[in-house]
PDB file of C-alpha atoms (C1' of nucleotides) in Angstrom:
ATOM      1  CA  MET A  50       2.186  -2.113  -4.218  1.00  0.00           C
ATOM      2  CA  PRO A  51       1.802  -3.253  -0.827  1.00  0.00           C
ATOM      3  CA  GLU A  52      -1.260  -4.316   0.985  1.00  0.00           C
ATOM      4  CA  LEU A  53      -1.284  -7.260   3.318  1.00  0.00           C
ATOM      5  CA  PRO A  54      -0.905  -9.958   0.622  1.00  0.00           C
ATOM      6  CA  GLU A  55       2.149  -8.342  -0.944  1.00  0.00           C
ATOM      7  CA  VAL A  56       3.720  -7.573   2.435  1.00  0.00           C
ATOM      8  CA  GLU A  57       3.173 -11.172   3.503  1.00  0.00           C
ATOM      9  CA  ILE A  58       4.970 -12.379   0.383  1.00  0.00           C
ATOM     10  CA  ALA A  59       7.727  -9.830   0.914  1.00  0.00           C
ATOM     11  CA  ALA A  60       8.204 -11.260   4.427  1.00  0.00           C
ATOM     12  CA  ARG A  61       8.497 -14.794   3.029  1.00  0.00           C
ATOM     13  CA  ARG A  62      11.051 -13.725   0.443  1.00  0.00           C
ATOM     14  CA  LEU A  63      13.077 -11.907   3.108  1.00  0.00           C
ATOM     15  CA  ARG A  64      13.094 -15.100   5.205  1.00  0.00           C
ATOM     16  CA  GLU A  65      14.418 -17.026   2.210  1.00  0.00           C
ATOM     17  CA  SER A  66      16.973 -14.562   0.935  1.00  0.00           C
ATOM     18  CA  LEU A  67      18.047 -12.342   3.818  1.00  0.00           C
ATOM     19  CA  ALA A  68      17.362 -14.072   7.119  1.00  0.00           C
ATOM     20  CA  GLY A  69      20.268 -16.021   8.551  1.00  0.00           C
ATOM     21  CA  ARG A  70      22.875 -14.125   6.562  1.00  0.00           C
ATOM     22  CA  ARG A  71      25.358 -11.728   7.996  1.00  0.00           C
ATOM     23  CA  ILE A  72      25.132  -8.137   6.839  1.00  0.00           C
ATOM     24  CA  ALA A  73      28.563  -6.883   5.914  1.00  0.00           C
ATOM     25  CA  ALA A  74      27.657  -3.334   4.991  1.00  0.00           C
ATOM     26  CA  VAL A  75      24.650  -1.061   4.819  1.00  0.00           C
ATOM     27  CA  ARG A  76      24.541   1.738   2.296  1.00  0.00           C
ATOM     28  CA  ILE A  77      21.782   4.309   2.549  1.00  0.00           C
ATOM     29  CA  VAL A  78      21.526   6.263  -0.653  1.00  0.00           C
ATOM     30  CA  ASP A  79      18.492   8.328   0.309  1.00  0.00           C
ATOM     31  CA  PRO A  80      18.848   9.833   3.788  1.00  0.00           C
ATOM     32  CA  LYS A  81      15.086  10.417   3.977  1.00  0.00           C
ATOM     33  CA  LEU A  82      14.482   6.672   4.053  1.00  0.00           C
ATOM     34  CA  LEU A  83      15.235   6.311   7.739  1.00  0.00           C
ATOM     35  CA  ALA A  84      12.462   8.150   9.539  1.00  0.00           C
ATOM     36  CA  ASN A  85      13.697   8.356  13.098  1.00  0.00           C
ATOM     37  CA  ALA A  86      17.468   8.070  13.091  1.00  0.00           C
ATOM     38  CA  ALA A  87      20.591   9.087  11.251  1.00  0.00           C
ATOM     39  CA  PRO A  88      21.844   6.764   8.509  1.00  0.00           C
ATOM     40  CA  ALA A  89      24.864   5.955  10.652  1.00  0.00           C
ATOM     41  CA  ALA A  90      22.548   4.497  13.278  1.00  0.00           C
ATOM     42  CA  LEU A  91      21.209   1.933  10.825  1.00  0.00           C
ATOM     43  CA  ALA A  92      24.704   0.935   9.806  1.00  0.00           C
ATOM     44  CA  ALA A  93      25.743   0.675  13.449  1.00  0.00           C
ATOM     45  CA  ALA A  94      22.735  -1.470  14.263  1.00  0.00           C
ATOM     46  CA  LEU A  95      23.019  -3.911  11.388  1.00  0.00           C
ATOM     47  CA  GLU A  96      26.574  -4.141  10.130  1.00  0.00           C
ATOM     48  CA  GLY A  97      28.154  -7.349  11.338  1.00  0.00           C
ATOM     49  CA  SER A  98      24.885  -8.760  12.618  1.00  0.00           C
ATOM     50  CA  VAL A  99      22.501 -11.400  11.340  1.00  0.00           C
ATOM     51  CA  ILE A 100      18.805 -10.836  10.650  1.00  0.00           C
ATOM     52  CA  ASP A 101      17.479 -13.836  12.532  1.00  0.00           C
ATOM     53  CA  ARG A 102      13.754 -13.241  12.346  1.00  0.00           C
ATOM     54  CA  VAL A 103      11.359 -11.537   9.944  1.00  0.00           C
ATOM     55  CA  GLU A 104       7.787 -10.790  10.969  1.00  0.00           C
ATOM     56  CA  ARG A 105       4.829  -9.067   9.371  1.00  0.00           C
ATOM     57  CA  ARG A 106       2.315  -7.025  11.331  1.00  0.00           C
ATOM     58  CA  GLY A 107      -0.342  -5.423   9.225  1.00  0.00           C
ATOM     59  CA  LYS A 108       1.638  -3.722   6.470  1.00  0.00           C
ATOM     60  CA  TYR A 109       4.833  -3.482   8.508  1.00  0.00           C
ATOM     61  CA  LEU A 110       7.834  -5.748   8.092  1.00  0.00           C
ATOM     62  CA  LEU A 111       9.877  -6.370  11.243  1.00  0.00           C
ATOM     63  CA  LEU A 112      13.524  -7.315  10.809  1.00  0.00           C
ATOM     64  CA  HIS A 113      15.058  -8.576  14.028  1.00  0.00           C
ATOM     65  CA  ALA A 114      18.807  -8.819  14.511  1.00  0.00           C
ATOM     66  CA  GLY A 115      19.441 -10.660  17.747  1.00  0.00           C
ATOM     67  CA  SER A 116      18.914  -8.473  20.778  1.00  0.00           C
ATOM     68  CA  GLY A 117      19.607  -5.269  18.889  1.00  0.00           C
ATOM     69  CA  PRO A 118      16.997  -2.792  17.748  1.00  0.00           C
ATOM     70  CA  VAL A 119      14.307  -3.972  15.358  1.00  0.00           C
ATOM     71  CA  LEU A 120      14.138  -2.467  11.890  1.00  0.00           C
ATOM     72  CA  LEU A 121      10.581  -1.607  10.886  1.00  0.00           C
ATOM     73  CA  VAL A 122       9.987  -1.358   7.165  1.00  0.00           C
ATOM     74  CA  HIS A 123       6.859   0.116   5.646  1.00  0.00           C
ATOM     75  CA  LEU A 124       6.782  -0.307   1.873  1.00  0.00           C
ATOM     76  CA  ARG A 125       4.030   2.293   1.335  1.00  0.00           C
ATOM     77  CA  MET A 126       3.255   2.499  -2.389  1.00  0.00           C
ATOM     78  CA  THR A 127       6.256   1.293  -4.339  1.00  0.00           C
ATOM     79  CA  GLY A 128       8.811  -0.125  -1.913  1.00  0.00           C
ATOM     80  CA  ARG A 129      10.256  -3.558  -2.621  1.00  0.00           C
ATOM     81  CA  PHE A 130      13.344  -5.616  -1.939  1.00  0.00           C
ATOM     82  CA  LEU A 131      15.334  -7.107  -4.775  1.00  0.00           C
ATOM     83  CA  PHE A 132      17.974  -9.787  -4.284  1.00  0.00           C
ATOM     84  CA  VAL A 133      20.862  -9.716  -6.720  1.00  0.00           C
ATOM     85  CA  GLU A 134      24.353 -11.141  -6.929  1.00  0.00           C
ATOM     86  CA  GLN A 135      26.107  -7.822  -7.280  1.00  0.00           C
ATOM     87  CA  ALA A 136      25.294  -4.195  -6.707  1.00  0.00           C
ATOM     88  CA  PRO A 137      24.467  -2.578 -10.037  1.00  0.00           C
ATOM     89  CA  GLU A 138      27.135  -0.183 -11.221  1.00  0.00           C
ATOM     90  CA  THR A 139      25.004   1.730 -13.666  1.00  0.00           C
ATOM     91  CA  PRO A 140      22.548   4.383 -12.513  1.00  0.00           C
ATOM     92  CA  GLY A 141      19.823   2.573 -14.447  1.00  0.00           C
ATOM     93  CA  HIS A 142      18.806   0.772 -11.274  1.00  0.00           C
ATOM     94  CA  PRO A 143      18.269   3.431  -8.649  1.00  0.00           C
ATOM     95  CA  PHE A 144      17.764   2.223  -5.116  1.00  0.00           C
ATOM     96  CA  ARG A 145      17.334   3.897  -1.751  1.00  0.00           C
ATOM     97  CA  CYS A 146      19.267   1.431   0.337  1.00  0.00           C
ATOM     98  CA  LEU A 147      21.538  -1.561  -0.065  1.00  0.00           C
ATOM     99  CA  PHE A 148      22.528  -4.420   2.233  1.00  0.00           C
ATOM    100  CA  GLN A 149      25.768  -6.116   1.266  1.00  0.00           C
ATOM    101  CA  LEU A 150      25.755  -9.680   2.610  1.00  0.00           C
ATOM    102  CA  ALA A 151      28.908 -11.209   4.011  1.00  0.00           C
ATOM    103  CA  GLU A 152      28.609 -14.465   2.053  1.00  0.00           C
ATOM    104  CA  GLY A 153      27.974 -12.559  -1.175  1.00  0.00           C
ATOM    105  CA  GLY A 154      24.758 -11.277  -2.604  1.00  0.00           C
ATOM    106  CA  VAL A 155      23.043  -7.954  -2.177  1.00  0.00           C
ATOM    107  CA  ALA A 156      19.606  -6.894  -1.045  1.00  0.00           C
ATOM    108  CA  LEU A 157      18.475  -3.701  -2.780  1.00  0.00           C
ATOM    109  CA  PHE A 158      15.614  -1.559  -1.633  1.00  0.00           C
ATOM    110  CA  ARG A 159      13.833  -0.005  -4.602  1.00  0.00           C
ATOM    111  CA  ASP A 160      11.139   2.614  -4.163  1.00  0.00           C
ATOM    112  CA  PRO A 161      10.504   4.958  -7.098  1.00  0.00           C
ATOM    113  CA  ARG A 162       8.014   7.177  -5.307  1.00  0.00           C
ATOM    114  CA  ARG A 163      10.134   7.328  -2.148  1.00  0.00           C
ATOM    115  CA  PHE A 164       7.212   7.093   0.253  1.00  0.00           C
ATOM    116  CA  ALA A 165       8.544   4.018   2.048  1.00  0.00           C
ATOM    117  CA  ARG A 166      10.065   4.402   5.501  1.00  0.00           C
ATOM    118  CA  PHE A 167      12.497   2.506   7.691  1.00  0.00           C
ATOM    119  CA  GLU A 168      12.372   2.969  11.453  1.00  0.00           C
ATOM    120  CA  LEU A 169      14.714   1.690  14.128  1.00  0.00           C
ATOM    121  CA  ARG A 170      12.965   0.763  17.376  1.00  0.00           C
ATOM    122  CA  GLU A 171      14.329  -0.665  20.580  1.00  0.00           C
ATOM    123  CA  ASP A 172      11.200  -2.725  21.086  1.00  0.00           C
ATOM    124  CA  VAL A 173       7.928  -3.476  19.338  1.00  0.00           C
ATOM    125  CA  GLY A 174       5.642  -2.441  22.189  1.00  0.00           C
ATOM    126  CA  GLY A 175       5.414   1.260  21.401  1.00  0.00           C
ATOM    127  CA  ALA A 176       4.722   3.384  18.356  1.00  0.00           C
ATOM    128  CA  PRO A 177       3.912   2.722  15.644  1.00  0.00           C
ATOM    129  CA  LEU A 178       2.991  -0.948  16.032  1.00  0.00           C
ATOM    130  CA  ALA A 179       1.012  -0.492  19.233  1.00  0.00           C
ATOM    131  CA  ALA A 180      -1.542   1.563  17.325  1.00  0.00           C
ATOM    132  CA  LEU A 181      -2.376  -1.267  14.925  1.00  0.00           C
ATOM    133  CA  GLY A 182      -5.610  -3.178  15.228  1.00  0.00           C
ATOM    134  CA  PRO A 183      -5.739  -6.961  14.955  1.00  0.00           C
ATOM    135  CA  ASP A 184      -4.052  -8.372  11.862  1.00  0.00           C
ATOM    136  CA  ALA A 185      -6.601  -9.092   9.148  1.00  0.00           C
ATOM    137  CA  LEU A 186      -4.927 -12.378   8.211  1.00  0.00           C
ATOM    138  CA  VAL A 187      -3.752 -13.696  11.585  1.00  0.00           C
ATOM    139  CA  GLU A 188      -6.806 -12.649  13.579  1.00  0.00           C
ATOM    140  CA  PRO A 189      -9.611 -12.268  11.064  1.00  0.00           C
ATOM    141  CA  PRO A 190     -12.659 -10.918  12.888  1.00  0.00           C
ATOM    142  CA  ASP A 191     -15.796 -13.019  12.909  1.00  0.00           C
ATOM    143  CA  ALA A 192     -19.214 -11.449  12.403  1.00  0.00           C
ATOM    144  CA  ALA A 193     -19.553 -10.612  16.093  1.00  0.00           C
ATOM    145  CA  ARG A 194     -16.143  -8.942  16.244  1.00  0.00           C
ATOM    146  CA  LEU A 195     -16.929  -7.012  13.074  1.00  0.00           C
ATOM    147  CA  GLY A 196     -20.139  -5.933  14.729  1.00  0.00           C
ATOM    148  CA  GLN A 197     -18.119  -4.460  17.593  1.00  0.00           C
ATOM    149  CA  LEU A 198     -15.789  -2.694  15.166  1.00  0.00           C
ATOM    150  CA  VAL A 199     -18.578  -0.967  13.255  1.00  0.00           C
ATOM    151  CA  ALA A 200     -20.960  -0.295  16.134  1.00  0.00           C
ATOM    152  CA  GLY A 201     -22.040   3.330  16.174  1.00  0.00           C
ATOM    153  CA  ARG A 202     -19.701   4.394  13.368  1.00  0.00           C
ATOM    154  CA  ARG A 203     -20.965   6.756  10.717  1.00  0.00           C
ATOM    155  CA  GLN A 204     -17.702   6.452   8.802  1.00  0.00           C
ATOM    156  CA  SER A 205     -18.053   4.598   5.500  1.00  0.00           C
ATOM    157  CA  ILE A 206     -17.469   0.866   5.663  1.00  0.00           C
ATOM    158  CA  LYS A 207     -14.647   1.244   3.159  1.00  0.00           C
ATOM    159  CA  ALA A 208     -12.819   3.821   5.263  1.00  0.00           C
ATOM    160  CA  LEU A 209     -13.278   1.633   8.306  1.00  0.00           C
ATOM    161  CA  LEU A 210     -11.852  -1.451   6.591  1.00  0.00           C
ATOM    162  CA  MET A 211      -8.799   0.582   5.597  1.00  0.00           C
ATOM    163  CA  ASP A 212      -8.304   2.094   9.060  1.00  0.00           C
ATOM    164  CA  GLN A 213      -5.204   0.346  10.368  1.00  0.00           C
ATOM    165  CA  ARG A 214      -6.109   1.123  13.972  1.00  0.00           C
ATOM    166  CA  ARG A 215      -9.237  -1.011  13.694  1.00  0.00           C
ATOM    167  CA  LEU A 216      -7.986  -3.770  11.413  1.00  0.00           C
ATOM    168  CA  ALA A 217      -4.413  -3.987  10.178  1.00  0.00           C
ATOM    169  CA  GLY A 218      -3.480  -4.969   6.653  1.00  0.00           C
ATOM    170  CA  LEU A 219      -6.302  -4.099   4.293  1.00  0.00           C
ATOM    171  CA  GLY A 220      -5.660  -1.388   1.738  1.00  0.00           C
ATOM    172  CA  ASN A 221      -7.515   0.238  -1.103  1.00  0.00           C
ATOM    173  CA  ILE A 222      -7.692  -2.713  -3.465  1.00  0.00           C
ATOM    174  CA  CYS A 223      -8.543  -5.257  -0.769  1.00  0.00           C
ATOM    175  CA  ALA A 224     -11.340  -3.048   0.522  1.00  0.00           C
ATOM    176  CA  ILE A 225     -12.724  -2.507  -2.979  1.00  0.00           C
ATOM    177  CA  GLU A 226     -12.637  -6.170  -3.960  1.00  0.00           C
ATOM    178  CA  ILE A 227     -13.974  -7.433  -0.639  1.00  0.00           C
ATOM    179  CA  LEU A 228     -16.913  -5.021  -0.637  1.00  0.00           C
ATOM    180  CA  TYR A 229     -17.711  -5.989  -4.199  1.00  0.00           C
ATOM    181  CA  ARG A 230     -17.780  -9.685  -3.304  1.00  0.00           C
ATOM    182  CA  ALA A 231     -20.004  -8.922  -0.324  1.00  0.00           C
ATOM    183  CA  ALA A 232     -22.283  -6.796  -2.569  1.00  0.00           C
ATOM    184  CA  ILE A 233     -22.031  -3.893  -0.117  1.00  0.00           C
ATOM    185  CA  ALA A 234     -21.732  -0.299  -1.356  1.00  0.00           C
ATOM    186  CA  PRO A 235     -18.442   1.238  -0.165  1.00  0.00           C
ATOM    187  CA  ASP A 236     -20.047   4.454   1.082  1.00  0.00           C
ATOM    188  CA  ARG A 237     -22.503   2.745   3.416  1.00  0.00           C
ATOM    189  CA  PRO A 238     -22.115   4.016   6.991  1.00  0.00           C
ATOM    190  CA  ALA A 239     -20.343   1.191   8.779  1.00  0.00           C
ATOM    191  CA  GLY A 240     -22.656   1.198  11.748  1.00  0.00           C
ATOM    192  CA  GLU A 241     -25.719   0.632   9.594  1.00  0.00           C
ATOM    193  CA  LEU A 242     -24.670  -2.710   8.152  1.00  0.00           C
ATOM    194  CA  ALA A 243     -27.084  -5.548   8.851  1.00  0.00           C
ATOM    195  CA  PRO A 244     -25.916  -8.666  10.740  1.00  0.00           C
ATOM    196  CA  GLY A 245     -26.207 -10.709   7.560  1.00  0.00           C
ATOM    197  CA  GLU A 246     -23.933  -8.276   5.726  1.00  0.00           C
ATOM    198  CA  LEU A 247     -21.345  -8.434   8.516  1.00  0.00           C
ATOM    199  CA  ALA A 248     -21.467 -12.217   8.364  1.00  0.00           C
ATOM    200  CA  SER A 249     -20.956 -12.046   4.636  1.00  0.00           C
ATOM    201  CA  LEU A 250     -17.952  -9.727   5.064  1.00  0.00           C
ATOM    202  CA  ALA A 251     -16.448 -11.912   7.765  1.00  0.00           C
ATOM    203  CA  GLU A 252     -16.650 -14.914   5.488  1.00  0.00           C
ATOM    204  CA  ILE A 253     -15.348 -13.195   2.378  1.00  0.00           C
ATOM    205  CA  PHE A 254     -12.295 -11.353   3.452  1.00  0.00           C
ATOM    206  CA  PRO A 255     -10.092 -14.161   4.810  1.00  0.00           C
ATOM    207  CA  ALA A 256     -10.880 -16.028   1.607  1.00  0.00           C
ATOM    208  CA  TYR A 257      -9.961 -12.999  -0.463  1.00  0.00           C
ATOM    209  CA  LEU A 258      -6.655 -12.573   1.380  1.00  0.00           C
ATOM    210  CA  GLU A 259      -5.766 -16.242   0.907  1.00  0.00           C
ATOM    211  CA  TRP A 260      -6.574 -15.959  -2.775  1.00  0.00           C
ATOM    212  CA  ALA A 261      -4.447 -12.829  -3.179  1.00  0.00           C
ATOM    213  CA  ILE A 262      -1.519 -14.336  -1.279  1.00  0.00           C
ATOM    214  CA  ALA A 263      -1.646 -17.492  -3.362  1.00  0.00           C
ATOM    215  CA  ARG A 264      -1.731 -15.448  -6.524  1.00  0.00           C
ATOM    216  CA  GLN A 265       1.183 -13.326  -5.404  1.00  0.00           C
ATOM    217  CA  GLU A 266       3.089 -16.470  -4.435  1.00  0.00           C
ATOM    218  CA  ARG A 267       2.804 -17.592  -8.035  1.00  0.00           C
ATOM    219  CA  ARG A 268       3.996 -14.101  -9.002  1.00  0.00           C
ATOM    220  CA  GLU A 269       0.776 -13.421 -10.862  1.00  0.00           C
ATOM    221  CA  LEU A 270      -0.045 -10.311  -8.880  1.00  0.00           C
ATOM    222  CA  VAL A 271       2.350  -7.618 -10.015  1.00  0.00           C
ATOM    223  CA  TYR A 272       2.380  -3.884 -10.065  1.00  0.00           C
ATOM    224  CA  LEU A 273      -0.111  -2.656 -12.594  1.00  0.00           C
ATOM    225  CA  GLY A 274       2.559  -0.186 -13.542  1.00  0.00           C
ATOM    226  CA  GLU A 275       5.021  -2.870 -14.557  1.00  0.00           C
ATOM    227  CA  ARG A 276       5.504  -3.540 -18.204  1.00  0.00           C
ATOM    228  CA  GLY A 277       3.136  -6.235 -19.346  1.00  0.00           C
ATOM    229  CA  ALA A 278       1.212  -6.238 -16.106  1.00  0.00           C
ATOM    230  CA  GLU A 279      -2.321  -7.475 -16.385  1.00  0.00           C
ATOM    231  CA  ASN A 280      -5.188  -6.334 -14.203  1.00  0.00           C
ATOM    232  CA  VAL A 281      -6.170  -9.484 -12.307  1.00  0.00           C
ATOM    233  CA  PHE A 282      -8.753  -7.743 -10.149  1.00  0.00           C
ATOM    234  CA  THR A 283     -12.499  -8.074 -10.562  1.00  0.00           C
ATOM    235  CA  ILE A 284     -13.489  -4.407 -10.531  1.00  0.00           C
ATOM    236  CA  TYR A 285     -10.443  -2.392  -9.416  1.00  0.00           C
ATOM    237  CA  ARG A 286      -9.461  -0.045 -12.246  1.00  0.00           C
ATOM    238  CA  ARG A 287     -12.307  -1.273 -14.427  1.00  0.00           C
ATOM    239  CA  ARG A 288     -14.419   1.858 -14.662  1.00  0.00           C
ATOM    240  CA  GLY A 289     -16.947   1.546 -17.461  1.00  0.00           C
ATOM    241  CA  GLU A 290     -16.556  -2.197 -17.859  1.00  0.00           C
ATOM    242  CA  PRO A 291     -19.643  -4.364 -17.230  1.00  0.00           C
ATOM    243  CA  CYS A 292     -20.027  -5.814 -13.766  1.00  0.00           C
ATOM    244  CA  PRO A 293     -19.480  -9.599 -13.956  1.00  0.00           C
ATOM    245  CA  ARG A 294     -22.456 -10.108 -11.661  1.00  0.00           C
ATOM    246  CA  CYS A 295     -25.123  -7.798 -13.058  1.00  0.00           C
ATOM    247  CA  GLY A 296     -23.744  -6.110 -16.164  1.00  0.00           C
ATOM    248  CA  THR A 297     -23.967  -2.538 -14.865  1.00  0.00           C
ATOM    249  CA  ALA A 298     -20.998  -0.329 -15.757  1.00  0.00           C
ATOM    250  CA  ILE A 299     -18.421  -0.194 -12.971  1.00  0.00           C
ATOM    251  CA  ALA A 300     -18.195   3.314 -11.498  1.00  0.00           C
ATOM    252  CA  ARG A 301     -15.407   5.207  -9.774  1.00  0.00           C
ATOM    253  CA  ARG A 302     -15.521   7.907  -7.139  1.00  0.00           C
ATOM    254  CA  VAL A 303     -13.137   9.224  -4.546  1.00  0.00           C
ATOM    255  CA  LEU A 304     -13.920   7.952  -1.086  1.00  0.00           C
ATOM    256  CA  ALA A 305     -11.726   8.309   1.979  1.00  0.00           C
ATOM    257  CA  GLY A 306      -9.280  10.076  -0.303  1.00  0.00           C
ATOM    258  CA  ARG A 307      -8.761   7.090  -2.555  1.00  0.00           C
ATOM    259  CA  GLY A 308     -10.029   6.031  -5.964  1.00  0.00           C
ATOM    260  CA  THR A 309     -12.919   3.692  -5.257  1.00  0.00           C
ATOM    261  CA  TYR A 310     -14.411   1.333  -7.819  1.00  0.00           C
ATOM    262  CA  PHE A 311     -17.821  -0.201  -7.276  1.00  0.00           C
ATOM    263  CA  CYS A 312     -20.881  -1.522  -9.074  1.00  0.00           C
ATOM    264  CA  PRO A 313     -23.814   0.866  -8.665  1.00  0.00           C
ATOM    265  CA  GLY A 314     -26.122  -1.940  -9.790  1.00  0.00           C
ATOM    266  CA  CYS A 315     -25.530  -4.715  -7.295  1.00  0.00           C
ATOM    267  CA  GLN A 316     -23.554  -3.209  -4.402  1.00  0.00           C
ATOM    268  CA  ARG A 317     -26.202  -2.040  -1.955  1.00  0.00           C
TER     269      ARG A 317
ATOM    270  C1'  DC B 231     -13.537  12.789  18.826  1.00  0.00           C
ATOM    271  C1'  DT B 232     -14.654  12.797  13.549  1.00  0.00           C
ATOM    272  C1'  DT B 233     -14.063  13.599   8.596  1.00  0.00           C
ATOM    273  C1'  DA B 234     -12.013  15.808   4.560  1.00  0.00           C
ATOM    274  C1'  DT B 235      -8.145  17.769   2.168  1.00  0.00           C
ATOM    275  C1'  DC B 236      -3.599  18.381   1.090  1.00  0.00           C
ATOM    276  C1'  DC B 237       0.917  16.676   0.846  1.00  0.00           C
ATOM    277  C1'  DC B 238       4.760  13.775   0.075  1.00  0.00           C
ATOM    278  C1'  DC B 239       7.148  11.713  -4.899  1.00  0.00           C
ATOM    279  C1'  DT B 240       7.926   9.471  -9.506  1.00  0.00           C
ATOM    280  C1'  DG B 241       6.265   7.114 -13.464  1.00  0.00           C
ATOM    281  C1'  DC B 242       3.024   5.408 -16.726  1.00  0.00           C
ATOM    282  C1'  DC B 243      -0.777   5.775 -19.827  1.00  0.00           C
ATOM    283  C1'  DG B 244      -4.151   7.650 -22.917  1.00  0.00           C
ATOM    284  C1'  DG B 245      -5.795  11.598 -25.395  1.00  0.00           C
ATOM    285  C1'  DC B 246      -4.933  15.416 -28.208  1.00  0.00           C
TER     286       DC B 246
ATOM    287  C1'  DT C 290       6.549  12.796 -31.494  1.00  0.00           C
ATOM    288  C1'  DG C 291       5.571  15.662 -27.432  1.00  0.00           C
ATOM    289  C1'  DC C 292       2.908  17.626 -23.868  1.00  0.00           C
ATOM    290  C1'  DC C 293      -0.651  17.320 -20.253  1.00  0.00           C
ATOM    291  C1'  DG C 294      -3.940  15.611 -17.171  1.00  0.00           C
ATOM    292  C1'  DG C 295      -5.300  11.653 -14.640  1.00  0.00           C
ATOM    293  C1'  DC C 296      -4.101   8.039 -11.902  1.00  0.00           C
ATOM    294  C1'  DA C 297      -1.362   5.131  -8.699  1.00  0.00           C
ATOM    295  C1'  DG C 298      -1.384  -0.672  -3.847  1.00  0.00           C
ATOM    296  C1'  DG C 299       0.741   4.280   1.593  1.00  0.00           C
ATOM    297  C1'  DG C 300      -0.176   7.293   5.693  1.00  0.00           C
ATOM    298  C1'  DG C 301       0.850  11.713   8.235  1.00  0.00           C
ATOM    299  C1'  DA C 302      -0.300  16.594   9.129  1.00  0.00           C
ATOM    300  C1'  DT C 303      -3.597  19.908   9.333  1.00  0.00           C
ATOM    301  C1'  DA C 304      -8.038  22.133   9.129  1.00  0.00           C
ATOM    302  C1'  DA C 305     -12.923  22.373  10.098  1.00  0.00           C
TER     303       DA C 305
END
DNA sequence: CTTATCCCCTGCCGGC
DNA sequence: TGCCGGCAGGGGATAA
């Protein structure tokens, strides 16, 4: 799932359903979930404590428990928290981790592809957060700042938008949809974009993020893989369908290692 | 320094 | 119905 909009919504749900509650027990089902410590370390850090603050930075979730270590959560492709009254007994609901709350209720961490990672860090100043560029939602770059980011870069504009060290939060779908709205071809070398195109990008992508967050808030943006999920995107996963702007068939190619949808007719 | 490729994993979908 | 290839919102490691 997660790009910035989904991670932002995940942070809001965690503030509603997890923050302020005491964690009675932590159960790690999949020992590979915790990237930099033993499962016992997570239990020691969280059991008996209260998550008092939840932050988002780029695609990372930060769960603070008082003065203890911070738990970094990266959802990667399929990670998500579910809040339920009781831990499921049947194996029909596999989960990688479970937080039992003292006042009742359970937070489950589901992640079918098992790419997601938890990390315990003493502070937020070092790796991996220090490597992130400015947050695409909190500090959206204006045209001038974008100009600095792309200056001299031969890398494709799509790869640059997805590079978390330059700008944190955008992923494959965001990059595809934003470049479509700006009518810029995804494989254009970033450094060759004209000032007017940078201005167009700078205007479009905060608006796109707000739109996606609002949609997700209304629970309209769901995994495409979920039963009954509808593709709400303009061109993502619409190869062969006519472009809404010019009618040309939407094309797909692999760029920066990811499936990239674009309109060969009007994205220049 | 870049960029490209492979890898990590499971699940769904469409075609045959 | 069953099998198989393609595809999937992430990034890290490695090679060139």
